[in-house]
Short mmCIF file of C-alpha atoms in Angstrom, two decimals:
data_model
loop_
_atom_site.label_atom_id
_atom_site.label_comp_id
_atom_site.label_asym_id
_atom_site.label_seq_id
_atom_site.Cartn_x
_atom_site.Cartn_y
_atom_site.Cartn_z
CA UNK A 1 -53.81 11.84 -68.67
CA UNK A 2 -50.43 11.95 -69.50
CA UNK A 3 -49.13 8.15 -71.57
CA UNK A 4 -46.26 7.15 -73.21
CA UNK A 5 -46.31 3.71 -74.79
CA UNK A 6 -43.48 2.33 -76.49
CA UNK A 7 -43.02 -0.55 -78.90
CA UNK A 8 -42.27 -4.24 -78.62
CA UNK A 9 -40.02 -6.32 -77.54
CA UNK A 10 -36.37 -6.73 -80.03
CA UNK A 11 -34.40 -8.93 -80.45
CA UNK A 12 -31.00 -8.42 -82.45
CA UNK A 13 -27.53 -9.62 -83.72
CA UNK A 14 -24.46 -7.75 -82.66
CA UNK A 15 -23.46 -5.39 -85.23
CA UNK A 16 -27.21 -4.49 -86.00
CA UNK A 17 -29.00 -1.58 -85.23
CA UNK A 18 -32.28 -1.09 -83.10
CA UNK A 19 -35.44 1.74 -83.60
CA UNK A 20 -37.61 2.12 -80.46
CA UNK A 21 -40.67 4.08 -80.72
CA UNK A 22 -42.49 6.20 -77.68
CA UNK A 23 -46.00 7.50 -78.90
CA UNK A 24 -47.41 10.49 -76.11
CA UNK A 25 -50.79 11.45 -75.90
CA UNK A 26 -52.41 13.54 -72.94
CA UNK A 27 -50.50 16.12 -73.18
CA UNK A 28 -48.99 18.84 -75.94
CA UNK A 29 -46.33 17.24 -77.35
CA UNK A 30 -43.93 19.85 -78.37
CA UNK A 31 -44.03 21.80 -75.06
CA UNK A 32 -41.76 19.02 -73.39
CA UNK A 33 -38.91 17.19 -74.19
CA UNK A 34 -38.54 13.00 -73.97
CA UNK A 35 -35.55 11.37 -72.63
CA UNK A 36 -34.30 7.62 -73.01
CA UNK A 37 -33.34 6.02 -69.68
CA UNK A 38 -31.71 2.36 -70.10
CA UNK A 39 -31.50 -0.57 -67.54
CA UNK A 40 -29.26 -3.43 -68.22
CA UNK A 41 -30.31 -6.57 -66.44
CA UNK A 42 -29.92 -6.65 -62.55
CA UNK A 43 -28.45 -3.25 -62.63
CA UNK A 44 -28.71 0.59 -62.25
CA UNK A 45 -30.82 3.23 -64.70
CA UNK A 46 -28.39 4.75 -67.33
CA UNK A 47 -29.15 8.22 -68.75
CA UNK A 48 -28.55 8.17 -72.39
CA UNK A 49 -29.74 11.40 -73.57
CA UNK A 50 -32.94 13.96 -74.72
CA UNK A 51 -34.46 15.18 -77.52
CA UNK A 52 -36.52 18.58 -77.85
CA UNK A 53 -39.42 18.19 -78.87
CA UNK A 54 -40.36 21.89 -79.63
CA UNK A 55 -37.25 22.04 -81.96
CA UNK A 56 -35.44 18.73 -82.18
CA UNK A 57 -32.40 19.81 -80.00
CA UNK A 58 -30.55 16.73 -78.52
CA UNK A 59 -28.08 16.24 -75.66
CA UNK A 60 -26.50 12.97 -75.89
CA UNK A 61 -24.48 11.02 -73.01
CA UNK A 62 -21.06 10.89 -74.10
CA UNK A 63 -20.35 6.94 -74.02
CA UNK A 64 -23.33 6.50 -76.91
CA UNK A 65 -22.08 10.25 -78.56
CA UNK A 66 -21.61 8.05 -82.47
CA UNK A 67 -23.75 5.12 -81.98
CA UNK A 68 -27.39 6.93 -80.87
CA UNK A 69 -29.73 8.94 -82.70
CA UNK A 70 -32.60 10.49 -80.99
CA UNK A 71 -35.93 12.33 -83.24
CA UNK A 72 -39.09 12.94 -82.91
CA UNK A 73 -42.49 13.35 -85.40
CA UNK A 74 -44.62 16.21 -83.95
CA UNK A 75 -47.42 14.93 -86.22
CA UNK A 76 -47.74 11.62 -84.64
CA UNK A 77 -46.59 12.64 -81.57
CA UNK A 78 -43.90 10.05 -81.19
CA UNK A 79 -40.27 10.12 -80.17
CA UNK A 80 -38.01 6.97 -81.88
CA UNK A 81 -34.42 6.27 -80.42
CA UNK A 82 -32.06 4.02 -82.50
CA UNK A 83 -28.75 2.90 -81.49
CA UNK A 84 -26.16 1.29 -84.19
CA UNK A 85 -23.38 -1.10 -83.95
CA UNK A 86 -25.26 -3.05 -80.80
CA UNK A 87 -23.49 -4.86 -78.79
CA UNK A 88 -24.02 -8.02 -76.17
CA UNK A 89 -23.45 -4.98 -73.01
CA UNK A 90 -26.34 -2.94 -74.97
CA UNK A 91 -29.01 -5.94 -73.67
CA UNK A 92 -31.65 -4.07 -71.11
CA UNK A 93 -35.06 -2.49 -70.95
CA UNK A 94 -35.06 1.00 -72.73
CA UNK A 95 -37.24 3.61 -71.68
CA UNK A 96 -38.70 6.91 -72.80
CA UNK A 97 -39.67 9.53 -70.26
CA UNK A 98 -41.23 12.97 -70.77
CA UNK A 99 -38.56 15.60 -70.05
CA UNK A 100 -39.10 19.25 -68.41
CA UNK A 101 -35.13 19.68 -68.57
CA UNK A 102 -34.01 17.88 -66.30
CA UNK A 103 -37.40 16.74 -64.60
CA UNK A 104 -38.20 13.26 -65.95
CA UNK A 105 -41.71 13.06 -65.30
CA UNK A 106 -43.97 10.31 -66.62
CA UNK A 107 -42.19 6.83 -67.84
CA UNK A 108 -43.40 4.54 -70.84
CA UNK A 109 -43.81 1.03 -69.85
CA UNK A 110 -40.37 -0.15 -71.02
CA UNK A 111 -39.06 -1.86 -74.20
CA UNK A 112 -36.99 -5.03 -73.91
CA UNK A 113 -33.96 -5.05 -76.52
CA UNK A 114 -31.96 -8.58 -76.57
CA UNK A 115 -29.07 -7.97 -78.58
CA UNK A 116 -27.72 -12.15 -79.22
CA UNK A 117 -25.60 -14.07 -81.65
CA UNK B 1 -16.45 11.94 -64.20
CA UNK B 2 -18.84 12.93 -62.02
CA UNK B 3 -20.70 10.29 -59.86
CA UNK B 4 -23.49 10.03 -57.68
CA UNK B 5 -23.31 8.12 -54.50
CA UNK B 6 -26.08 6.20 -52.78
CA UNK B 7 -25.78 3.17 -50.37
CA UNK B 8 -26.58 -0.02 -51.61
CA UNK B 9 -29.10 -1.34 -49.16
CA UNK B 10 -31.07 0.45 -46.38
CA UNK B 11 -33.14 -1.75 -44.03
CA UNK B 12 -36.00 -0.90 -41.66
CA UNK B 13 -38.96 -2.86 -40.13
CA UNK B 14 -42.48 -1.32 -40.61
CA UNK B 15 -43.02 2.09 -39.06
CA UNK B 16 -40.00 3.21 -39.31
CA UNK B 17 -38.14 5.67 -40.42
CA UNK B 18 -36.27 5.25 -43.70
CA UNK B 19 -33.37 7.83 -44.87
CA UNK B 20 -31.40 7.49 -48.26
CA UNK B 21 -28.95 9.30 -49.20
CA UNK B 22 -27.60 10.67 -52.73
CA UNK B 23 -23.89 12.18 -52.60
CA UNK B 24 -22.49 14.11 -55.20
CA UNK B 25 -20.06 17.09 -55.67
CA UNK B 26 -22.66 19.11 -58.23
CA UNK B 27 -25.04 18.88 -55.60
CA UNK B 28 -25.07 22.26 -53.53
CA UNK B 29 -26.00 23.99 -56.97
CA UNK B 30 -27.93 21.57 -58.50
CA UNK B 31 -31.58 19.78 -57.60
CA UNK B 32 -31.69 16.23 -56.64
CA UNK B 33 -34.97 14.01 -58.11
CA UNK B 34 -35.84 10.71 -56.79
CA UNK B 35 -37.27 7.81 -58.47
CA UNK B 36 -39.27 4.73 -56.75
CA UNK B 37 -38.80 1.19 -58.85
CA UNK B 38 -40.55 -1.76 -57.80
CA UNK B 39 -39.57 -4.87 -59.44
CA UNK B 40 -40.45 -5.04 -63.05
CA UNK B 41 -41.98 -1.72 -63.18
CA UNK B 42 -40.84 1.11 -64.85
CA UNK B 43 -39.76 4.22 -62.13
CA UNK B 44 -42.02 6.87 -60.57
CA UNK B 45 -40.94 9.96 -59.44
CA UNK B 46 -41.53 10.29 -55.77
CA UNK B 47 -39.37 14.03 -55.44
CA UNK B 48 -38.21 16.23 -57.00
CA UNK B 49 -36.27 19.61 -56.68
CA UNK B 50 -34.51 18.49 -53.69
CA UNK B 51 -38.06 18.37 -51.59
CA UNK B 52 -41.01 18.71 -53.86
CA UNK B 53 -43.95 16.34 -53.80
CA UNK B 54 -45.81 15.23 -57.05
CA UNK B 55 -49.18 14.95 -56.30
CA UNK B 56 -50.53 11.31 -55.38
CA UNK B 57 -47.22 10.34 -53.84
CA UNK B 58 -48.14 9.77 -49.83
CA UNK B 59 -46.93 12.27 -47.14
CA UNK B 60 -44.94 9.59 -45.89
CA UNK B 61 -41.87 10.80 -48.59
CA UNK B 62 -39.60 14.15 -48.71
CA UNK B 63 -36.69 15.39 -49.13
CA UNK B 64 -34.02 17.67 -48.08
CA UNK B 65 -30.58 18.72 -49.50
CA UNK B 66 -27.85 20.28 -47.67
CA UNK B 67 -24.13 20.64 -49.15
CA UNK B 68 -23.28 17.92 -51.41
CA UNK B 69 -25.57 15.58 -49.77
CA UNK B 70 -29.43 14.56 -50.61
CA UNK B 71 -31.67 12.42 -48.62
CA UNK B 72 -34.84 10.83 -49.48
CA UNK B 73 -36.72 10.08 -45.85
CA UNK B 74 -39.61 7.61 -45.68
CA UNK B 75 -41.40 8.38 -42.09
CA UNK B 76 -43.43 5.39 -41.55
CA UNK B 77 -42.11 2.76 -44.27
CA UNK B 78 -45.04 0.27 -45.25
CA UNK B 79 -44.10 -3.11 -46.52
CA UNK B 80 -45.52 -1.60 -50.44
CA UNK B 81 -42.47 1.01 -49.74
CA UNK B 82 -39.84 -1.88 -50.59
CA UNK B 83 -38.30 -1.10 -53.76
CA UNK B 84 -35.04 0.31 -55.69
CA UNK B 85 -34.46 4.47 -54.84
CA UNK B 86 -32.42 6.18 -57.59
CA UNK B 87 -31.25 9.88 -57.33
CA UNK B 88 -31.05 11.89 -60.26
CA UNK B 89 -29.23 15.34 -60.87
CA UNK B 90 -27.26 17.10 -63.25
CA UNK B 91 -23.75 18.47 -63.25
CA UNK B 92 -22.69 21.70 -64.40
CA UNK B 93 -21.48 20.55 -67.90
CA UNK B 94 -24.81 19.32 -68.55
CA UNK B 95 -24.28 15.60 -68.05
CA UNK B 96 -27.21 13.90 -66.58
CA UNK B 97 -26.69 10.57 -64.09
CA UNK B 98 -28.14 8.61 -61.96
CA UNK B 99 -27.33 7.06 -58.34
CA UNK B 100 -25.97 3.30 -58.44
CA UNK B 101 -29.68 2.80 -56.54
CA UNK B 102 -30.70 1.91 -53.06
CA UNK B 103 -32.31 -1.18 -52.26
CA UNK B 104 -34.68 -0.60 -50.05
CA UNK B 105 -35.92 -3.68 -47.59
CA UNK B 106 -39.07 -3.25 -45.16
CA UNK B 107 -39.39 -6.09 -42.89
#
């Protein structure tokens, strides 16, 4: 069965960076992409971008351009999302999801990132 | 910028039909997708490509789209259907976005 298992919760100071991982299993990793979606406390879902696990092509949300980098390691079927220059409003649960563009069909369990001084 | 607009809340009694709408200018040309999110859990896909239901999703969930509006219908809503529901789509520029979400109350 398809599973996406994310790394654990993080606490970061403003200005720092965070890197969240998402390990996939149960399917051929390079046949799909991985999308990242975040959800601030009590708020709705926000699409951050996606990466093709086949060729590494990316498409980032305009508001995050320059601060976010998505990568994959096909040898371990793992996707990564790095967010830099963290601010308090980056505090959120970050989800990865399998993508058959644009469909997000399977989701990880979520990773809470807290940005606080 | 492109937006998908949903009502903040919908309330029905158990066994009634719940309809949640999603309005967006690109919907005549782009598919709508619907996700259910229960408190503290990751979203779950309930409808894809306007009206298709993934395996394992109860038949009471259905979707439709006409013009600039997509609709998620839950026929005979159950207490366990109480959740937040999000529509999701794209626009012609490659932007992907979610609607603001609709809180469904069944009581």
